[in-house]
Coordinates of C-alpha atoms and ligand atoms in Angstrom, one line a residue:
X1 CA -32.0 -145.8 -138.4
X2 CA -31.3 -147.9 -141.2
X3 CA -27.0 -148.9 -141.3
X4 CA -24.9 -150.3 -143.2
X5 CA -26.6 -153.7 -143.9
X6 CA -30.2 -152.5 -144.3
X7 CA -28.3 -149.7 -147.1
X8 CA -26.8 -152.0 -148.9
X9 CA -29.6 -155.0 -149.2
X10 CA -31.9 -151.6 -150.4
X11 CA -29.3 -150.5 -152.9
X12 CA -28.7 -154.2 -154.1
X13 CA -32.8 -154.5 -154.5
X14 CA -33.1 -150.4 -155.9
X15 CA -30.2 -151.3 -159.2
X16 CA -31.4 -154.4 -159.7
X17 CA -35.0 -152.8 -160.8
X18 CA -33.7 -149.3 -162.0
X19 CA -30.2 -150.1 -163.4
X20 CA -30.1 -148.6 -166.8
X21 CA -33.6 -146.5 -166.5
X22 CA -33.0 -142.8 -168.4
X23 CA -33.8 -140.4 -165.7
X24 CA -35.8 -136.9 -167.2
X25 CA -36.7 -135.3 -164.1
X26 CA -36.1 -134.8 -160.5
X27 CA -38.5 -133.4 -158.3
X28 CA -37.7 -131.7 -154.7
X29 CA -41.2 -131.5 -153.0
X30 CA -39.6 -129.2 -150.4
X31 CA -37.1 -126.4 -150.1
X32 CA -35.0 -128.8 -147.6
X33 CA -34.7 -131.9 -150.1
X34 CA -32.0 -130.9 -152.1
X35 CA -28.8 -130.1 -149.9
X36 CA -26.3 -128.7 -152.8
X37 CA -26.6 -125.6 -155.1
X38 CA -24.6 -126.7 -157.5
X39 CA -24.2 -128.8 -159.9
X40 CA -27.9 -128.5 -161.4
X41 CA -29.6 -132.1 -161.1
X42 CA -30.9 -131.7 -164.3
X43 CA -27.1 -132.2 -165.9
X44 CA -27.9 -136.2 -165.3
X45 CA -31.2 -135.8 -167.5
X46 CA -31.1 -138.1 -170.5
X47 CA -28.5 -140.5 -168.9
X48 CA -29.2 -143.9 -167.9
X49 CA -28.8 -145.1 -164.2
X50 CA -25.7 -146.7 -164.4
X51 CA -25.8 -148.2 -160.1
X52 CA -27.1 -148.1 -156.9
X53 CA -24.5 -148.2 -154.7
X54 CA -23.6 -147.3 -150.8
X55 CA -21.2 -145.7 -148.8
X56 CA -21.5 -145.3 -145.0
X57 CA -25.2 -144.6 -144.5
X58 CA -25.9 -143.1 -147.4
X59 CA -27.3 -144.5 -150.8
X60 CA -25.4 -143.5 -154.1
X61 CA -28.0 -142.9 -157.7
X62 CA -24.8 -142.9 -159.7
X63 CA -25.0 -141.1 -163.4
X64 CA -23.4 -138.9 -165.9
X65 CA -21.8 -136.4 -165.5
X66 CA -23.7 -136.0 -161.8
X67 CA -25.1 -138.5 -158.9
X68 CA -27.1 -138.3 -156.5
X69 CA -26.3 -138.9 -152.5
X70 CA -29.2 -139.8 -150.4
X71 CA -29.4 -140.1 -146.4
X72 CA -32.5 -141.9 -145.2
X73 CA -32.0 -140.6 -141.5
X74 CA -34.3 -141.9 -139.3
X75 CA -37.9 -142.5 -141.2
X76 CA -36.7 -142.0 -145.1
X77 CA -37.6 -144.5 -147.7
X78 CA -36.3 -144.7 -151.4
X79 CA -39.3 -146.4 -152.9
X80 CA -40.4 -147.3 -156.0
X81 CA -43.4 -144.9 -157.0
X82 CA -46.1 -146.0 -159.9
X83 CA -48.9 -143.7 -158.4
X84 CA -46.9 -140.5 -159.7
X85 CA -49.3 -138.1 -157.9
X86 CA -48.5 -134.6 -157.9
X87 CA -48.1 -134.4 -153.6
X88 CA -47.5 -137.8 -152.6
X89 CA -47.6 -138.3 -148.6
X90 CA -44.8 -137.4 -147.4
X91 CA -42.4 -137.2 -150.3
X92 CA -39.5 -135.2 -150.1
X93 CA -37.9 -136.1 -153.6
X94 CA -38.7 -137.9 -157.1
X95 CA -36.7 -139.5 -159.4
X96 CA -38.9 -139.4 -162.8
X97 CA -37.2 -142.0 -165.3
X98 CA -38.1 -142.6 -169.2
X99 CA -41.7 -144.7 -169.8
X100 CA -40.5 -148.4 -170.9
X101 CA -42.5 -151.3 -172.5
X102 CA -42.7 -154.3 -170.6
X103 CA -42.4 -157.5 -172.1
X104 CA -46.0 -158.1 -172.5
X105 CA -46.7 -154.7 -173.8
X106 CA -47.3 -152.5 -170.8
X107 CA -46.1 -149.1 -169.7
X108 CA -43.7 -149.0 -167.0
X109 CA -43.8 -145.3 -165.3
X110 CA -42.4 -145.8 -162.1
X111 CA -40.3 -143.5 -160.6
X112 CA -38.1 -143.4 -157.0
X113 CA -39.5 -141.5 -154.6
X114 CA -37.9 -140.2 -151.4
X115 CA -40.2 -140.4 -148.8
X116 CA -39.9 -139.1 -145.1
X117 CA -42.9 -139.6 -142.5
X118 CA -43.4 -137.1 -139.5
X119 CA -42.5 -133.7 -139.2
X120 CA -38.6 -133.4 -138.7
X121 CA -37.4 -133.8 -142.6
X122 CA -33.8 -134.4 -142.0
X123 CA -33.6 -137.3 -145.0
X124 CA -32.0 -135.3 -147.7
X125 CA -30.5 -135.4 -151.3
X126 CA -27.1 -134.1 -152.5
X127 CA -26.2 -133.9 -156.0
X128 CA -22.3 -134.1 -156.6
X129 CA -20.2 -134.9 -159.5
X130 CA -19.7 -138.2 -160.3
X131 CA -16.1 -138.3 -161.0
X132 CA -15.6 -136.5 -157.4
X133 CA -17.9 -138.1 -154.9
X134 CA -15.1 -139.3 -152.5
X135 CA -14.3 -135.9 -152.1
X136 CA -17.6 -134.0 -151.7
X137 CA -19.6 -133.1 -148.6
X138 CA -20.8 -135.1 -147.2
X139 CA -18.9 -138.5 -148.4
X140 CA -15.5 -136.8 -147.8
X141 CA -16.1 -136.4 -144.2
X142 CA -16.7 -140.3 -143.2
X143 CA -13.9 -142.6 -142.1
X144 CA -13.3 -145.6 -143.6
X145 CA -16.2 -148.3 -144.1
X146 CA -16.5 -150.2 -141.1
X147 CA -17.8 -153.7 -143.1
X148 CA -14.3 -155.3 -144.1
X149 CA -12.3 -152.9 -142.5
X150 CA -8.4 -155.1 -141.8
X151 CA -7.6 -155.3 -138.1
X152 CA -4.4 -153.5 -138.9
X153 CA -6.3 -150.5 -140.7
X154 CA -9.0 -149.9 -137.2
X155 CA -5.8 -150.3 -134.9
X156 CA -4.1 -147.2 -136.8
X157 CA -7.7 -145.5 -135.9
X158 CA -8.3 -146.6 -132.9
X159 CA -4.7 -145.5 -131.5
X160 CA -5.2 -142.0 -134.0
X161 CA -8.6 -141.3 -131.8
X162 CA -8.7 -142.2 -128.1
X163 CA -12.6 -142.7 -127.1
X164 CA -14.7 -144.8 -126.1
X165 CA -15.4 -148.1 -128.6
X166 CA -19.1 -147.7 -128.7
X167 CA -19.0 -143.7 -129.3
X168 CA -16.1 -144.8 -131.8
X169 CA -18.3 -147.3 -133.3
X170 CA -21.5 -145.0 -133.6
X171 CA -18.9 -142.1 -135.4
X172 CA -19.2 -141.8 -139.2
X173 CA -16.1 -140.2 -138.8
X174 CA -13.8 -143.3 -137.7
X175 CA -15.5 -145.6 -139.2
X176 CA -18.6 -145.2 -141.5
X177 CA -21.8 -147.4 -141.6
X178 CA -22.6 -148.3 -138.2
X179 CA -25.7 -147.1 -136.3
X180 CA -26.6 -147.7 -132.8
X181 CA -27.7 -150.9 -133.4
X182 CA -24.5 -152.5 -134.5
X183 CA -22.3 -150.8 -132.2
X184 CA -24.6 -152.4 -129.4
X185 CA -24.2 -155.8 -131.6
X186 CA -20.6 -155.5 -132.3
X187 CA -19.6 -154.7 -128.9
X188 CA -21.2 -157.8 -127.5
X189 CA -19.8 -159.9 -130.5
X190 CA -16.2 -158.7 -129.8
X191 CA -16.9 -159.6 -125.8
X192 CA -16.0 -156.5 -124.7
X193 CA -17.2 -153.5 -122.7
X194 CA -18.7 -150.5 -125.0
X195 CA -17.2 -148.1 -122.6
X196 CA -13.6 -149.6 -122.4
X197 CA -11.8 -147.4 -124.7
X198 CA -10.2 -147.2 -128.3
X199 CA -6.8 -146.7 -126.1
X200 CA -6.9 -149.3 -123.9
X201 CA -8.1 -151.9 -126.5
X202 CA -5.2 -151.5 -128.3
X203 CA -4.2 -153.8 -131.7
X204 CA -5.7 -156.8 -129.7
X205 CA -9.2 -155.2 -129.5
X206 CA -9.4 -154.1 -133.0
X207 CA -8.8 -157.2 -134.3
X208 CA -11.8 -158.8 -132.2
X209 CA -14.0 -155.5 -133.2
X210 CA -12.7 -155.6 -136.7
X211 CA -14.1 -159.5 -136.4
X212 CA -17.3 -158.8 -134.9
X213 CA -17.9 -156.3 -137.8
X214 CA -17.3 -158.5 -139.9
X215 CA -20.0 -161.3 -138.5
X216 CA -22.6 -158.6 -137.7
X217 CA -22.9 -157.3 -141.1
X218 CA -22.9 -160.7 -142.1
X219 CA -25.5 -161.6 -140.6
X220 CA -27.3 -158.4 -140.7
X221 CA -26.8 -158.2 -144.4
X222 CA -28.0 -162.4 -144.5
X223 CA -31.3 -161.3 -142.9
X224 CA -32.1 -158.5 -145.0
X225 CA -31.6 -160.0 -148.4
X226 CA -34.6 -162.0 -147.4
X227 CA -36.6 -159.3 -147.9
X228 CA -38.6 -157.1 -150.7
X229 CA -38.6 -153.8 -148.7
X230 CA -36.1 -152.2 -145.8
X231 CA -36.8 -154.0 -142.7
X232 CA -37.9 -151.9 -139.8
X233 CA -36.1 -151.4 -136.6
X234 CA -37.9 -154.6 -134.8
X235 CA -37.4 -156.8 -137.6
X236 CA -33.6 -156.5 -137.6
X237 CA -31.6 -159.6 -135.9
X238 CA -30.1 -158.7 -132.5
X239 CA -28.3 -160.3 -129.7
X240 CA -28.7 -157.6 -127.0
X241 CA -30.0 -154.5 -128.7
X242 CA -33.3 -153.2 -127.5
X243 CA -33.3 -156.6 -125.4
X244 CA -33.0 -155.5 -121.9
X245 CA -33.9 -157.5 -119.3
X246 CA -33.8 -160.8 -121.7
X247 CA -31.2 -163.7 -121.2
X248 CA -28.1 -163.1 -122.8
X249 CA -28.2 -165.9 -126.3
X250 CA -24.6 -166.8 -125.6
X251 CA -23.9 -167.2 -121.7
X252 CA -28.0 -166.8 -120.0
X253 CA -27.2 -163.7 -118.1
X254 CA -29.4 -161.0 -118.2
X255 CA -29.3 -158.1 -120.4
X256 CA -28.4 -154.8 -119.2
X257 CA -28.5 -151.1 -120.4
X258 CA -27.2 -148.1 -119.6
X259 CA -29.7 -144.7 -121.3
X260 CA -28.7 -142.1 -123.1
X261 CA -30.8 -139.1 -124.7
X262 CA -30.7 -140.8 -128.6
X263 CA -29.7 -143.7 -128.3
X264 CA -29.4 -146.9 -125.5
X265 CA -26.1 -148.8 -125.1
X266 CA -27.1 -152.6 -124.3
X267 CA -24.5 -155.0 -123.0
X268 CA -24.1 -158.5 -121.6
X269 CA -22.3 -158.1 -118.0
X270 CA -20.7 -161.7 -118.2
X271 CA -19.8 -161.8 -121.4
X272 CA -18.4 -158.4 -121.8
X273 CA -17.7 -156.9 -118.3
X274 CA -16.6 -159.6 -116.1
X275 CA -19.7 -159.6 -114.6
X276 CA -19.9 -155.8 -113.7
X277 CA -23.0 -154.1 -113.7
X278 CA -22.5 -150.5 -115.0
X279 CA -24.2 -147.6 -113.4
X280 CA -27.3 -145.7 -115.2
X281 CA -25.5 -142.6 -115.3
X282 CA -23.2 -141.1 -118.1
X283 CA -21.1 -139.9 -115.3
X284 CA -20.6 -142.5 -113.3
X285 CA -16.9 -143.4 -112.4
X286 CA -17.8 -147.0 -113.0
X287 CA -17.9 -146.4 -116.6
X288 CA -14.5 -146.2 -116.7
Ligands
LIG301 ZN1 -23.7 -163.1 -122.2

């Protein structure tokens, strides 16, 4: 699933070709698309796109008087969309903006299109009132972004929510914008054990997680700003993530993992649990 860095790289490349496009229609392609009643989307036709923003995992199409909120999930895409065809392969949503003329004359069409391969249509849309975003479903419900968070600021959350740091991590709740991905990364960054907990990590801990944030993001955002599109999961720069069985980058020692229904936590036993290797079982006393 695309996080936080992926997000914002996508927003970054979406305003800086739509910025200022006059949207006049938007198009759900199925009843699941659209996720709010009310207010109408059509109370934003006429008015230009004024940014493309992010918060957590979810992109922001922000007009007047209403914007748009879109989650990707797993296999979305927010694409830009010349063909305009009436059922395009597995669209879910389209953004129709105002015809411009190109410099040299020619007729720019394209809209956004929200687009969702395989069956299980989870990426959605949620129109919201622009002036009250932060406190709408579902933005109000996410913790504080995770990029630049202070280390005095994820100490007050780790000691308000005893769990443990990778679950914490992986929680749009605590802290939004990180997947499974970066918790792995961030985990192994910070040297320390995913399943050691917000508890016993204390103000110390959060300052190295608040730190390893900061340098994964970097670098995730650094690698995806080389791009034209949203890279996909292989493409994305990792350290021990979906790297089992490789040699550790920083210290040589072999990658381990531990498996989980959705999702696989990946650690470094030397560097982040003095050596220990955890059990492949969720509940195993030697996750402790
Ligand atoms: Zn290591």
């Amino acid at each position: 699933m695309p996080e936080m860095p992926e997000v914002e790289a996508h927003a970054e490349r979406l305003e800086a070709q739509f910025r200022g496009r006059v949207l006049t229609k938007f198009t759900p392609f199925n009843f699941t698309a659209l996720k709010t009643a009310v207010p109408a989307p059509d109370e934003a036709y006429g008015h230009p796109l004024l940014s493309v923003g992010r918060r957590g995992k979810y992109l922001i199409l922000k007009f007047e008087p209403v914007s748009f909120v879109i989650h990707l999930m797993q296999g979305g895409r927010l694409l830009a969309d010349s063909k305009l065809s009436a059922k395009p392969r597995g669209g879910q949503a389209r953004f129709t903006f105002e015809a411009i003329e190109g410099p040299d004359g020619s007729i720019d069409e394209t809209a956004l299109l929200l687009t969702e391969q395989g069956k299980e249509r989870r990426a959605g849309v949620w129109c919201l009132p622009s002036a009250d975003l932060d406190n709408s479903l579902p933005l109000s419900k996410l913790g504080p972004e995770a990029a630049g968070i202070s280390p005095e600021r994820l100490a007050e959350v780790f000691a308000a929510n005893s769990m443990r740091v990778h679950g914490f991590l992986r929680h749009q709740g605590m802290v939004a914008g990180i997947g499974r991905r970066l918790s792995n990364e961030v985990c192994h960054a910070a040297r320390i054990s995913p399943f050691a907990t917000t508890k016993q990590l204390g103000a110390d801990g959060a300052a190295k997680v608040a730190a390893a944030i900061d340098q994964c993001v970097a670098e995730g955002l650094a690698s995806e700003r080389t791009r034209n599109d949203m890279s996909s999961s292989k493409d994305r720069p990792s350290a021990v993530h979906n790297r089992t069985g490789e040699a550790c980058p920083v210290c040589g020692d072999t990658i381990r993992d531990v498996e989980y229904s959705s999702y696989t936590v990946n650690y470094c036993p030397t560097c982040q649990t003095g050596g220990k290797v955890l059990a492949d079982n969720t509940t195993s006393k030697f996750l402790k």
